[in-house]
mmCIF file of C-alpha atoms in Angstrom:
data_model
loop_
_atom_site.group_PDB
_atom_site.id
_atom_site.type_symbol
_atom_site.label_atom_id
_atom_site.label_comp_id
_atom_site.label_asym_id
_atom_site.label_seq_id
_atom_site.Cartn_x
_atom_site.Cartn_y
_atom_site.Cartn_z
ATOM 1 C CA MET A 2 -113.557 105.508 -207.595
ATOM 2 C CA ARG A 3 -115.802 104.791 -210.864
ATOM 3 C CA LEU A 4 -113.827 105.615 -214.246
ATOM 4 C CA HIS A 5 -115.052 108.409 -216.745
ATOM 5 C CA ARG A 6 -114.405 107.614 -220.528
ATOM 6 C CA ASN A 7 -114.372 111.017 -221.602
ATOM 7 C CA LEU A 8 -112.768 112.041 -218.344
ATOM 8 C CA VAL A 9 -109.830 109.110 -219.087
ATOM 9 C CA PHE A 10 -109.672 110.566 -222.688
ATOM 10 C CA ALA A 11 -108.811 113.688 -221.896
ATOM 11 C CA VAL A 12 -106.099 113.313 -219.204
ATOM 12 C CA ILE A 13 -104.762 110.782 -222.192
ATOM 13 C CA ASP A 14 -105.117 113.711 -225.202
ATOM 14 C CA GLY A 15 -103.547 116.206 -222.641
ATOM 15 C CA LEU A 16 -100.849 114.046 -221.731
ATOM 16 C CA ASN A 17 -99.819 113.922 -225.333
ATOM 17 C CA LEU A 18 -99.198 117.241 -225.452
ATOM 18 C CA ILE A 19 -96.858 117.009 -222.043
ATOM 19 C CA PHE A 20 -94.708 114.386 -223.260
ATOM 20 C CA ASN A 21 -94.625 114.416 -227.072
ATOM 21 C CA GLU A 22 -95.510 118.079 -228.284
ATOM 22 C CA ASN A 23 -92.569 119.513 -224.943
ATOM 23 C CA LYS A 24 -96.276 121.646 -223.853
ATOM 24 C CA TYR A 25 -95.835 123.229 -220.006
ATOM 25 C CA ALA A 26 -98.656 121.437 -218.196
ATOM 26 C CA ASP A 27 -100.384 124.208 -216.420
ATOM 27 C CA LYS A 28 -101.118 125.199 -220.004
ATOM 28 C CA VAL A 29 -102.222 121.972 -221.190
ATOM 29 C CA VAL A 30 -104.357 121.555 -218.191
ATOM 30 C CA GLU A 31 -106.228 124.966 -218.926
ATOM 31 C CA GLN A 32 -107.193 124.214 -222.122
ATOM 32 C CA LEU A 33 -108.310 120.372 -221.357
ATOM 33 C CA LEU A 34 -110.525 121.905 -218.076
ATOM 34 C CA LYS A 35 -112.008 124.075 -221.431
ATOM 35 C CA ARG A 36 -113.547 121.211 -223.113
ATOM 36 C CA ASP A 37 -116.768 120.618 -221.428
ATOM 37 C CA LYS A 38 -118.801 123.066 -219.799
ATOM 38 C CA ARG A 39 -120.518 119.952 -218.179
ATOM 39 C CA TRP A 40 -118.238 118.885 -215.594
ATOM 40 C CA GLY A 41 -118.403 119.617 -212.162
ATOM 41 C CA SER A 42 -115.583 120.728 -209.901
ATOM 42 C CA ARG A 43 -114.990 116.709 -209.000
ATOM 43 C CA ASP A 44 -114.122 115.700 -212.864
ATOM 44 C CA ARG A 45 -112.156 118.909 -213.137
ATOM 45 C CA GLY A 46 -110.132 117.819 -210.117
ATOM 46 C CA PHE A 47 -109.978 114.300 -211.659
ATOM 47 C CA VAL A 48 -108.592 115.927 -214.756
ATOM 48 C CA ALA A 49 -105.790 118.512 -213.080
ATOM 49 C CA GLU A 50 -105.153 115.678 -210.914
ATOM 50 C CA THR A 51 -104.320 112.616 -212.793
ATOM 51 C CA THR A 52 -102.136 114.684 -215.579
ATOM 52 C CA TYR A 53 -100.171 116.273 -213.347
ATOM 53 C CA ASP A 54 -99.834 113.162 -211.037
ATOM 54 C CA ILE A 55 -99.021 110.953 -214.025
ATOM 55 C CA VAL A 56 -96.598 113.672 -215.015
ATOM 56 C CA ARG A 57 -94.873 113.987 -211.865
ATOM 57 C CA TRP A 58 -94.194 109.810 -211.719
ATOM 58 C CA LYS A 59 -93.304 109.797 -215.778
ATOM 59 C CA ARG A 60 -90.239 107.773 -215.446
ATOM 60 C CA LEU A 61 -91.808 105.106 -212.689
ATOM 61 C CA TYR A 62 -94.676 104.537 -213.967
ATOM 62 C CA ALA A 63 -92.981 103.790 -217.993
ATOM 63 C CA GLU A 64 -90.524 101.763 -216.391
ATOM 64 C CA ILE A 65 -93.165 99.762 -214.744
ATOM 65 C CA ALA A 66 -95.760 99.840 -218.092
ATOM 66 C CA GLU A 67 -92.358 99.165 -219.923
ATOM 67 C CA VAL A 68 -92.458 102.001 -222.620
ATOM 68 C CA LYS A 69 -90.187 104.124 -223.873
ATOM 69 C CA GLU A 70 -90.507 107.379 -224.894
ATOM 70 C CA PRO A 71 -91.666 109.196 -227.719
ATOM 71 C CA PHE A 72 -94.495 107.713 -225.995
ATOM 72 C CA THR A 73 -97.441 106.131 -228.754
ATOM 73 C CA ARG A 74 -101.264 106.423 -227.730
ATOM 74 C CA GLU A 75 -101.349 103.597 -226.675
ATOM 75 C CA ASN A 76 -98.014 103.513 -224.785
ATOM 76 C CA LEU A 77 -100.181 106.425 -222.538
ATOM 77 C CA TRP A 78 -102.657 104.076 -222.019
ATOM 78 C CA ARG A 79 -100.384 101.411 -220.417
ATOM 79 C CA ILE A 80 -99.625 104.168 -218.500
ATOM 80 C CA PHE A 81 -102.286 105.235 -217.118
ATOM 81 C CA ALA A 82 -103.023 101.990 -216.513
ATOM 82 C CA VAL A 83 -100.470 101.724 -213.719
ATOM 83 C CA TRP A 84 -101.629 104.687 -212.436
ATOM 84 C CA ALA A 85 -104.744 103.141 -211.797
ATOM 85 C CA VAL A 86 -103.581 99.965 -210.704
ATOM 86 C CA LEU A 87 -101.605 101.704 -207.879
ATOM 87 C CA LYS A 88 -104.457 104.033 -207.045
ATOM 88 C CA GLY A 89 -106.415 100.800 -206.125
ATOM 89 C CA ILE A 90 -108.713 101.670 -209.252
ATOM 90 C CA LYS A 91 -111.199 99.136 -210.403
ATOM 91 C CA LEU A 92 -110.577 98.978 -214.226
ATOM 92 C CA PRO A 93 -113.493 99.317 -215.999
ATOM 93 C CA ASP A 94 -113.601 96.405 -219.308
ATOM 94 C CA TRP A 95 -112.375 98.940 -221.999
ATOM 95 C CA LYS A 96 -110.654 98.196 -225.400
ATOM 96 C CA GLN A 97 -107.449 100.108 -224.359
ATOM 97 C CA LEU A 98 -107.170 98.861 -220.494
ATOM 98 C CA GLU A 99 -107.478 94.841 -221.687
ATOM 99 C CA GLY A 100 -104.850 92.612 -220.295
ATOM 100 C CA THR A 101 -103.322 94.928 -217.962
ATOM 101 C CA PRO A 102 -101.352 92.336 -215.783
ATOM 102 C CA SER A 103 -101.881 94.062 -212.511
ATOM 103 C CA ARG A 104 -99.687 91.481 -210.314
ATOM 104 C CA LYS A 105 -96.613 92.365 -212.334
ATOM 105 C CA ILE A 106 -97.475 95.864 -211.927
ATOM 106 C CA LYS A 107 -97.330 95.895 -208.048
ATOM 107 C CA GLY A 108 -94.516 93.759 -208.096
ATOM 108 C CA ARG A 109 -92.488 96.041 -210.800
ATOM 109 C CA PHE A 110 -93.381 98.370 -208.542
ATOM 110 C CA ASP A 111 -92.041 97.006 -205.066
ATOM 111 C CA GLU A 112 -88.815 96.336 -206.490
ATOM 112 C CA LEU A 113 -88.326 99.523 -208.220
ATOM 113 C CA SER A 114 -88.992 101.872 -205.234
ATOM 114 C CA LYS A 115 -85.841 100.062 -203.529
ATOM 115 C CA ILE A 116 -83.922 102.844 -206.348
ATOM 116 C CA ARG A 117 -83.971 106.418 -205.834
ATOM 117 C CA LYS A 118 -84.294 107.571 -209.540
ATOM 118 C CA PHE A 119 -87.367 105.586 -210.636
ATOM 119 C CA LYS A 120 -88.626 105.838 -206.547
ATOM 120 C CA GLU A 121 -88.657 109.562 -206.864
ATOM 121 C CA SER A 122 -89.326 109.669 -210.752
ATOM 122 C CA ILE A 123 -86.440 111.995 -211.197
ATOM 123 C CA PRO A 124 -83.708 111.933 -214.487
ATOM 124 C CA ASP A 125 -80.273 110.238 -213.696
ATOM 125 C CA TRP A 126 -78.024 113.559 -214.826
ATOM 126 C CA LEU A 127 -80.773 115.536 -212.171
ATOM 127 C CA ASP A 128 -80.375 113.041 -209.347
ATOM 128 C CA ALA A 129 -76.534 113.170 -209.715
ATOM 129 C CA VAL A 130 -76.578 117.023 -209.351
ATOM 130 C CA GLY A 131 -78.921 117.048 -206.299
ATOM 131 C CA GLU A 132 -76.572 114.585 -204.706
ATOM 132 C CA LYS A 133 -73.302 116.472 -205.255
ATOM 133 C CA GLU A 134 -74.729 119.560 -203.892
ATOM 134 C CA LEU A 135 -77.584 118.232 -201.028
ATOM 135 C CA GLY A 136 -75.411 115.152 -200.247
ATOM 136 C CA LYS A 137 -77.470 111.800 -200.254
ATOM 137 C CA ALA A 138 -79.317 111.861 -197.158
ATOM 138 C CA VAL A 139 -80.678 115.571 -197.176
ATOM 139 C CA TRP A 140 -81.264 115.170 -201.221
ATOM 140 C CA SER A 141 -83.182 112.222 -201.228
ATOM 141 C CA LYS A 142 -85.779 113.895 -198.745
ATOM 142 C CA GLU A 143 -85.449 116.762 -200.455
ATOM 143 C CA LEU A 144 -85.955 115.012 -203.451
ATOM 144 C CA HIS A 145 -89.471 113.218 -201.515
ATOM 145 C CA ALA A 146 -90.897 116.474 -200.251
ATOM 146 C CA LEU A 147 -90.851 117.584 -203.886
ATOM 147 C CA ASN A 148 -92.773 115.112 -204.699
ATOM 148 C CA GLU A 149 -95.617 115.752 -202.447
ATOM 149 C CA GLN A 150 -98.802 118.059 -204.041
ATOM 150 C CA ALA A 151 -98.271 121.805 -203.163
ATOM 151 C CA ASP A 152 -101.423 123.213 -201.044
ATOM 152 C CA VAL A 153 -102.856 126.170 -202.262
ATOM 153 C CA ILE A 154 -101.597 129.303 -200.269
ATOM 154 C CA ILE A 155 -102.970 133.166 -201.029
ATOM 155 C CA ARG A 156 -101.600 136.389 -199.798
ATOM 156 C CA VAL A 157 -104.150 138.749 -198.017
ATOM 157 C CA ASN A 158 -103.803 142.009 -199.944
ATOM 158 C CA THR A 159 -104.158 143.949 -196.464
ATOM 159 C CA LEU A 160 -104.365 147.152 -198.396
ATOM 160 C CA LYS A 161 -107.324 146.268 -198.725
ATOM 161 C CA THR A 162 -108.818 143.655 -195.740
ATOM 162 C CA THR A 163 -107.406 142.257 -192.686
ATOM 163 C CA LYS A 164 -106.288 138.164 -192.773
ATOM 164 C CA ALA A 165 -110.226 137.715 -190.149
ATOM 165 C CA THR A 166 -112.275 139.443 -192.509
ATOM 166 C CA LEU A 167 -110.646 137.717 -196.092
ATOM 167 C CA GLN A 168 -111.083 134.489 -193.648
ATOM 168 C CA ASP A 169 -115.059 135.197 -193.084
ATOM 169 C CA LEU A 170 -116.095 136.109 -196.713
ATOM 170 C CA LEU A 171 -114.337 133.189 -197.810
ATOM 171 C CA MET A 172 -116.031 131.033 -195.615
ATOM 172 C CA GLU A 173 -119.563 133.044 -196.619
ATOM 173 C CA GLU A 174 -118.081 131.034 -200.162
ATOM 174 C CA GLU A 175 -117.708 127.353 -198.507
ATOM 175 C CA ILE A 176 -113.377 127.848 -198.945
ATOM 176 C CA GLU A 177 -112.333 126.989 -195.615
ATOM 177 C CA THR A 178 -109.013 128.543 -194.496
ATOM 178 C CA LEU A 179 -106.166 127.968 -192.118
ATOM 179 C CA THR A 180 -103.300 130.601 -190.546
ATOM 180 C CA ILE A 181 -100.111 129.746 -191.147
ATOM 181 C CA LYS A 182 -97.976 130.121 -187.940
ATOM 182 C CA GLY A 183 -95.038 132.191 -189.116
ATOM 183 C CA TYR A 184 -95.866 133.866 -191.750
ATOM 184 C CA PRO A 185 -98.314 137.068 -191.592
ATOM 185 C CA ASP A 186 -99.998 137.519 -195.017
ATOM 186 C CA ALA A 187 -100.771 133.776 -195.407
ATOM 187 C CA LEU A 188 -103.734 131.304 -195.651
ATOM 188 C CA GLN A 189 -104.275 128.020 -196.422
ATOM 189 C CA LEU A 190 -106.564 126.304 -198.414
ATOM 190 C CA LYS A 191 -108.202 123.300 -196.420
ATOM 191 C CA GLU A 192 -109.675 121.673 -199.631
ATOM 192 C CA ARG A 193 -108.573 122.603 -203.246
ATOM 193 C CA GLY A 194 -110.531 124.675 -204.888
ATOM 194 C CA ASN A 195 -111.516 127.261 -207.872
ATOM 195 C CA ILE A 196 -110.726 130.539 -205.656
ATOM 196 C CA PHE A 197 -110.533 132.558 -208.833
ATOM 197 C CA LYS A 198 -114.252 132.700 -209.164
ATOM 198 C CA THR A 199 -114.485 134.316 -206.232
ATOM 199 C CA GLU A 200 -115.596 137.592 -205.497
ATOM 200 C CA ALA A 201 -113.094 138.057 -202.864
ATOM 201 C CA PHE A 202 -110.511 137.602 -205.588
ATOM 202 C CA LYS A 203 -112.597 139.431 -208.243
ATOM 203 C CA ASN A 204 -112.042 142.468 -205.656
ATOM 204 C CA GLY A 205 -108.662 142.051 -204.877
ATOM 205 C CA LEU A 206 -108.701 140.713 -201.634
ATOM 206 C CA PHE A 207 -105.230 138.234 -202.369
ATOM 207 C CA GLU A 208 -103.340 136.704 -204.972
ATOM 208 C CA VAL A 209 -102.484 133.311 -205.106
ATOM 209 C CA GLN A 210 -98.898 133.071 -203.396
ATOM 210 C CA ASP A 211 -96.316 130.524 -201.740
ATOM 211 C CA ALA A 212 -95.416 130.939 -198.217
ATOM 212 C CA SER A 213 -92.368 130.653 -198.967
ATOM 213 C CA SER A 214 -92.092 133.051 -201.805
ATOM 214 C CA GLN A 215 -94.056 135.449 -199.142
ATOM 215 C CA LEU A 216 -90.778 135.283 -196.640
ATOM 216 C CA VAL A 217 -89.320 137.761 -199.533
ATOM 217 C CA ALA A 218 -91.020 141.513 -199.191
ATOM 218 C CA ASP A 219 -89.980 140.725 -195.470
ATOM 219 C CA PHE A 220 -86.801 140.516 -195.969
ATOM 220 C CA LEU A 221 -86.105 143.664 -198.075
ATOM 221 C CA ASP A 222 -86.748 145.536 -195.472
ATOM 222 C CA VAL A 223 -88.955 148.076 -196.771
ATOM 223 C CA GLN A 224 -91.020 151.354 -195.337
ATOM 224 C CA PRO A 225 -93.313 153.069 -196.799
ATOM 225 C CA GLY A 226 -91.784 156.663 -199.272
ATOM 226 C CA MET A 227 -89.108 154.389 -200.106
ATOM 227 C CA ARG A 228 -88.316 153.716 -203.859
ATOM 228 C CA VAL A 229 -87.181 150.202 -204.661
ATOM 229 C CA ALA A 230 -86.503 148.328 -208.074
ATOM 230 C CA ASP A 231 -87.511 144.708 -208.270
ATOM 231 C CA THR A 232 -85.825 143.789 -210.804
ATOM 232 C CA CYS A 233 -86.713 140.515 -212.306
ATOM 233 C CA ALA A 234 -90.778 141.357 -211.619
ATOM 234 C CA GLY A 235 -92.994 139.144 -214.505
ATOM 235 C CA ALA A 236 -96.218 139.285 -213.701
ATOM 236 C CA GLY A 237 -95.673 141.362 -210.357
ATOM 237 C CA GLY A 238 -96.693 138.575 -207.226
ATOM 238 C CA LYS A 239 -93.415 140.550 -204.933
ATOM 239 C CA SER A 240 -94.037 143.702 -206.096
ATOM 240 C CA LEU A 241 -97.775 143.966 -205.022
ATOM 241 C CA HIS A 242 -96.239 141.799 -201.288
ATOM 242 C CA LEU A 243 -93.815 145.247 -201.738
ATOM 243 C CA ALA A 244 -96.363 147.921 -202.377
ATOM 244 C CA ALA A 245 -98.473 146.349 -199.266
ATOM 245 C CA LYS A 246 -95.593 146.744 -197.418
ATOM 246 C CA MET A 247 -94.786 150.619 -197.748
ATOM 247 C CA ASP A 248 -98.607 150.745 -198.095
ATOM 248 C CA ASN A 249 -98.858 151.734 -201.352
ATOM 249 C CA LYS A 250 -96.878 154.842 -200.419
ATOM 250 C CA GLY A 251 -93.085 155.738 -202.489
ATOM 251 C CA GLN A 252 -92.486 153.919 -205.573
ATOM 252 C CA ILE A 253 -91.695 150.831 -206.872
ATOM 253 C CA ILE A 254 -89.854 150.511 -210.450
ATOM 254 C CA ALA A 255 -91.091 146.806 -211.260
ATOM 255 C CA LEU A 256 -88.645 145.679 -214.156
ATOM 256 C CA ASP A 257 -88.751 143.040 -217.171
ATOM 257 C CA ILE A 258 -87.040 141.563 -220.113
ATOM 258 C CA TYR A 259 -90.672 140.896 -221.447
ATOM 259 C CA GLY A 260 -93.214 143.626 -221.958
ATOM 260 C CA ASN A 261 -96.689 140.914 -221.699
ATOM 261 C CA LYS A 262 -95.617 140.010 -217.949
ATOM 262 C CA LEU A 263 -95.803 143.616 -216.775
ATOM 263 C CA LYS A 264 -99.407 144.185 -218.941
ATOM 264 C CA GLU A 265 -100.753 141.474 -216.640
ATOM 265 C CA LEU A 266 -98.593 142.979 -213.474
ATOM 266 C CA LYS A 267 -101.017 146.179 -214.335
ATOM 267 C CA ARG A 268 -103.415 144.449 -214.885
ATOM 268 C CA ARG A 269 -103.336 143.137 -211.494
ATOM 269 C CA ALA A 270 -102.002 146.259 -209.631
ATOM 270 C CA ARG A 271 -105.516 147.731 -210.789
ATOM 271 C CA ARG A 272 -107.168 144.681 -208.494
ATOM 272 C CA ASN A 273 -105.420 144.851 -206.055
ATOM 273 C CA ASN A 274 -105.836 149.062 -205.619
ATOM 274 C CA VAL A 275 -102.153 149.692 -206.138
ATOM 275 C CA HIS A 276 -100.771 152.224 -207.423
ATOM 276 C CA ASN A 277 -97.427 152.893 -206.376
ATOM 277 C CA ILE A 278 -95.522 150.839 -209.271
ATOM 278 C CA GLU A 279 -94.435 151.642 -212.421
ATOM 279 C CA THR A 280 -93.598 149.559 -215.024
ATOM 280 C CA ARG A 281 -90.414 149.445 -217.717
ATOM 281 C CA GLU A 282 -89.548 147.162 -219.831
ATOM 282 C CA ILE A 283 -85.975 146.224 -219.544
ATOM 283 C CA ASP A 284 -84.817 147.055 -224.264
ATOM 284 C CA SER A 285 -81.881 148.550 -224.043
ATOM 285 C CA THR A 286 -79.077 149.139 -221.198
ATOM 286 C CA LYS A 287 -80.255 152.150 -220.780
ATOM 287 C CA VAL A 288 -83.089 151.778 -218.686
ATOM 288 C CA ILE A 289 -80.660 149.817 -215.854
ATOM 289 C CA LYS A 290 -78.015 153.058 -216.192
ATOM 290 C CA LYS A 291 -80.395 155.365 -215.631
ATOM 291 C CA LEU A 292 -81.494 153.884 -212.757
ATOM 292 C CA HIS A 293 -77.609 153.955 -210.716
ATOM 293 C CA ASN A 294 -77.286 154.478 -207.446
ATOM 294 C CA ALA A 295 -80.462 155.681 -207.141
ATOM 295 C CA MET A 296 -82.825 152.745 -205.490
ATOM 296 C CA ASP A 297 -82.879 152.752 -201.306
ATOM 297 C CA ARG A 298 -83.586 148.859 -202.044
ATOM 298 C CA VAL A 299 -83.209 146.520 -204.679
ATOM 299 C CA LEU A 300 -84.479 143.415 -205.396
ATOM 300 C CA ILE A 301 -83.009 140.404 -208.021
ATOM 301 C CA ASP A 302 -85.640 137.557 -207.825
ATOM 302 C CA ALA A 303 -82.945 135.537 -210.345
ATOM 303 C CA PRO A 304 -83.849 133.257 -213.432
ATOM 304 C CA CYS A 305 -83.188 129.713 -211.682
ATOM 305 C CA SER A 306 -83.913 126.462 -212.403
ATOM 306 C CA GLY A 307 -86.910 126.372 -210.528
ATOM 307 C CA LEU A 308 -86.167 123.742 -208.859
ATOM 308 C CA GLY A 309 -87.722 124.571 -205.610
ATOM 309 C CA VAL A 310 -91.179 124.460 -207.023
ATOM 310 C CA LEU A 311 -90.904 121.038 -208.598
ATOM 311 C CA ARG A 312 -94.328 120.605 -206.678
ATOM 312 C CA ARG A 313 -96.420 123.200 -208.429
ATOM 313 C CA ASN A 314 -94.706 122.548 -211.537
ATOM 314 C CA PRO A 315 -93.347 118.297 -212.091
ATOM 315 C CA ASP A 316 -93.204 119.194 -215.637
ATOM 316 C CA ALA A 317 -89.869 121.094 -215.258
ATOM 317 C CA LYS A 318 -87.599 118.015 -213.902
ATOM 318 C CA TRP A 319 -88.265 116.160 -217.356
ATOM 319 C CA LYS A 320 -87.632 119.524 -219.392
ATOM 320 C CA LEU A 321 -84.626 120.470 -217.626
ATOM 321 C CA GLN A 322 -81.120 120.275 -219.652
ATOM 322 C CA PRO A 323 -77.972 120.099 -217.606
ATOM 323 C CA GLU A 324 -76.574 122.633 -220.101
ATOM 324 C CA PHE A 325 -79.709 125.141 -219.302
ATOM 325 C CA ILE A 326 -78.167 125.069 -215.567
ATOM 326 C CA GLU A 327 -74.810 125.652 -216.056
ATOM 327 C CA ASN A 328 -75.745 128.633 -218.314
ATOM 328 C CA ILE A 329 -78.128 130.272 -215.366
ATOM 329 C CA LYS A 330 -74.713 130.456 -213.071
ATOM 330 C CA ASN A 331 -73.714 133.214 -215.797
ATOM 331 C CA THR A 332 -76.685 134.312 -216.247
ATOM 332 C CA GLN A 333 -77.495 135.075 -212.231
ATOM 333 C CA GLN A 334 -73.817 136.610 -211.947
ATOM 334 C CA GLN A 335 -74.125 139.097 -214.934
ATOM 335 C CA ILE A 336 -77.798 140.278 -213.510
ATOM 336 C CA LEU A 337 -76.391 140.390 -209.780
ATOM 337 C CA THR A 338 -73.259 142.570 -211.328
ATOM 338 C CA ASP A 339 -75.690 144.914 -213.152
ATOM 339 C CA TYR A 340 -78.614 145.533 -211.503
ATOM 340 C CA SER A 341 -76.698 145.645 -208.052
ATOM 341 C CA LYS A 342 -74.938 149.132 -209.213
ATOM 342 C CA MET A 343 -78.955 150.626 -209.143
ATOM 343 C CA VAL A 344 -78.170 150.533 -204.965
ATOM 344 C CA LYS A 345 -77.078 153.504 -203.476
ATOM 345 C CA SER A 346 -75.362 153.843 -200.998
ATOM 346 C CA GLY A 347 -76.443 152.661 -197.959
ATOM 347 C CA GLY A 348 -79.389 150.829 -199.656
ATOM 348 C CA LYS A 349 -79.911 147.457 -199.561
ATOM 349 C CA LEU A 350 -80.575 144.084 -202.205
ATOM 350 C CA VAL A 351 -81.795 140.870 -202.030
ATOM 351 C CA TYR A 352 -81.162 138.132 -203.813
ATOM 352 C CA ALA A 353 -83.206 135.518 -204.745
ATOM 353 C CA THR A 354 -84.017 132.396 -206.406
ATOM 354 C CA CYS A 355 -86.752 128.972 -206.099
ATOM 355 C CA SER A 356 -83.982 126.519 -206.269
ATOM 356 C CA ILE A 357 -82.417 123.987 -203.438
ATOM 357 C CA LEU A 358 -78.627 123.931 -205.196
ATOM 358 C CA PRO A 359 -76.143 125.775 -203.709
ATOM 359 C CA SER A 360 -74.310 126.974 -206.742
ATOM 360 C CA GLU A 361 -77.826 128.829 -207.731
ATOM 361 C CA ASN A 362 -77.542 130.129 -204.515
ATOM 362 C CA GLN A 363 -75.056 130.955 -202.097
ATOM 363 C CA ASP A 364 -72.077 130.805 -204.052
ATOM 364 C CA GLN A 365 -73.234 133.384 -205.970
ATOM 365 C CA VAL A 366 -73.476 135.767 -203.823
ATOM 366 C CA ASN A 367 -70.121 134.785 -202.387
ATOM 367 C CA THR A 368 -68.685 135.061 -206.159
ATOM 368 C CA PHE A 369 -70.043 138.835 -205.950
ATOM 369 C CA LEU A 370 -68.807 139.842 -203.155
ATOM 370 C CA LYS A 371 -65.395 138.988 -204.131
ATOM 371 C CA SER A 372 -65.466 140.402 -207.500
ATOM 372 C CA GLU A 373 -64.721 143.760 -208.636
ATOM 373 C CA GLY A 374 -68.503 144.612 -208.517
ATOM 374 C CA GLY A 375 -69.544 143.583 -205.081
ATOM 375 C CA LYS A 376 -66.634 144.682 -202.920
ATOM 376 C CA ASP A 377 -68.373 147.383 -202.160
ATOM 377 C CA PHE A 378 -71.477 144.810 -201.021
ATOM 378 C CA LYS A 379 -71.612 143.010 -197.620
ATOM 379 C CA LEU A 380 -73.638 140.638 -196.143
ATOM 380 C CA ILE A 381 -75.985 140.629 -193.912
ATOM 381 C CA LYS A 382 -77.933 137.861 -193.860
ATOM 382 C CA ASP A 383 -79.388 134.738 -195.875
ATOM 383 C CA LYS A 384 -81.854 132.082 -195.519
ATOM 384 C CA LYS A 385 -82.202 128.881 -196.603
ATOM 385 C CA VAL A 386 -86.010 127.322 -197.476
ATOM 386 C CA LEU A 387 -86.410 123.271 -198.082
ATOM 387 C CA ALA A 388 -89.636 122.050 -198.484
ATOM 388 C CA SER A 389 -88.528 118.975 -196.341
ATOM 389 C CA GLU A 390 -88.202 121.412 -193.874
ATOM 390 C CA SER A 391 -91.013 124.011 -193.950
ATOM 391 C CA GLY A 392 -93.515 122.191 -196.176
ATOM 392 C CA PHE A 393 -93.548 124.825 -198.749
ATOM 393 C CA ASP A 394 -91.289 125.419 -202.082
ATOM 394 C CA GLY A 395 -88.108 125.703 -201.589
ATOM 395 C CA PHE A 396 -86.841 128.980 -201.639
ATOM 396 C CA TYR A 397 -82.959 131.250 -201.324
ATOM 397 C CA MET A 398 -82.820 134.568 -200.281
ATOM 398 C CA ALA A 399 -79.966 136.950 -199.190
ATOM 399 C CA LEU A 400 -79.668 140.561 -197.895
ATOM 400 C CA LEU A 401 -76.740 142.537 -198.946
ATOM 401 C CA GLU A 402 -75.840 146.667 -197.991
ATOM 402 C CA LYS A 403 -74.233 148.466 -199.882
ATOM 403 C CA LYS A 404 -71.835 150.699 -197.884
#
């Protein structure tokens, strides 16, 4: 591979924004890719993948480069040089890369690869939490899997097309997809590509949604004609899947504390030809009280640490703080207590997170079931999805029924 100056400069600028200005990696990459209209798909791929790669391995690369945060521009070039050497890329004779000690870099890499927190590039405190909750063997495997690049998985919009038809249409646009056993609505892209430019996407034939996330709608056991609440709906990936499962019949009330996310859900619903979703912003306790004992199904896709989705959000491990995880557990318990009141007698509730920590998952469900608010509920089943076993995002879901 030959390095091009304008592409490498874009990566350095991006890393500066992510590491020094605390910007979100996905937003930074999105901006970088708009920098030069002449860039082809290979150029764009280099900028996006190199930026994410260096974010993912920040601790390891910084340790090898012997630099500490906040990183100067010179530090960022040293980190980039480590990345390039370890990838076996021939360094050009640019002044920023002069004197790169290639042999020392490789030796240091071999040395540090014996220590998990460097090998898997993770903060000390997070490494300790993971080992304490999952045990050394499971955590080591999971951490390794969460450092793999995530595949692109899409969900077929069955309101508009079938899996086979969509595969044919995408093939016409030179995008090859594979079916995934056990995931009825999912297709996996054989190679990464900009699928948002396809006619199939513009026509609402699919949404991008990880395979693990697609399990939730089935788990909630919805039927056409039901009243369903998606209580932390966000931009509505799961609401749209529920609508398809319900054949657009019945009512889905999509709730969230962020009105702007619900606007995005409305836009997506129009493209998907979904018309049984009503959005409501939670701007007071009255919004929830009005729905007490009224819903056949309630989905609580709770806010969480997001440790199960580090493959696609590698910067989260650097942004997360120990106090955030402690605080979010209180929020999760509060949400379970408050939102479970919407379930009517005989109705069902799913509590889900994209975390792999038992303290955010099974422990929360058990605490709720022992509480005053949970005394009328019983656990029907739960499912723990580990990235190291499934190859997809880490996830948890529990199905509860109200007596």
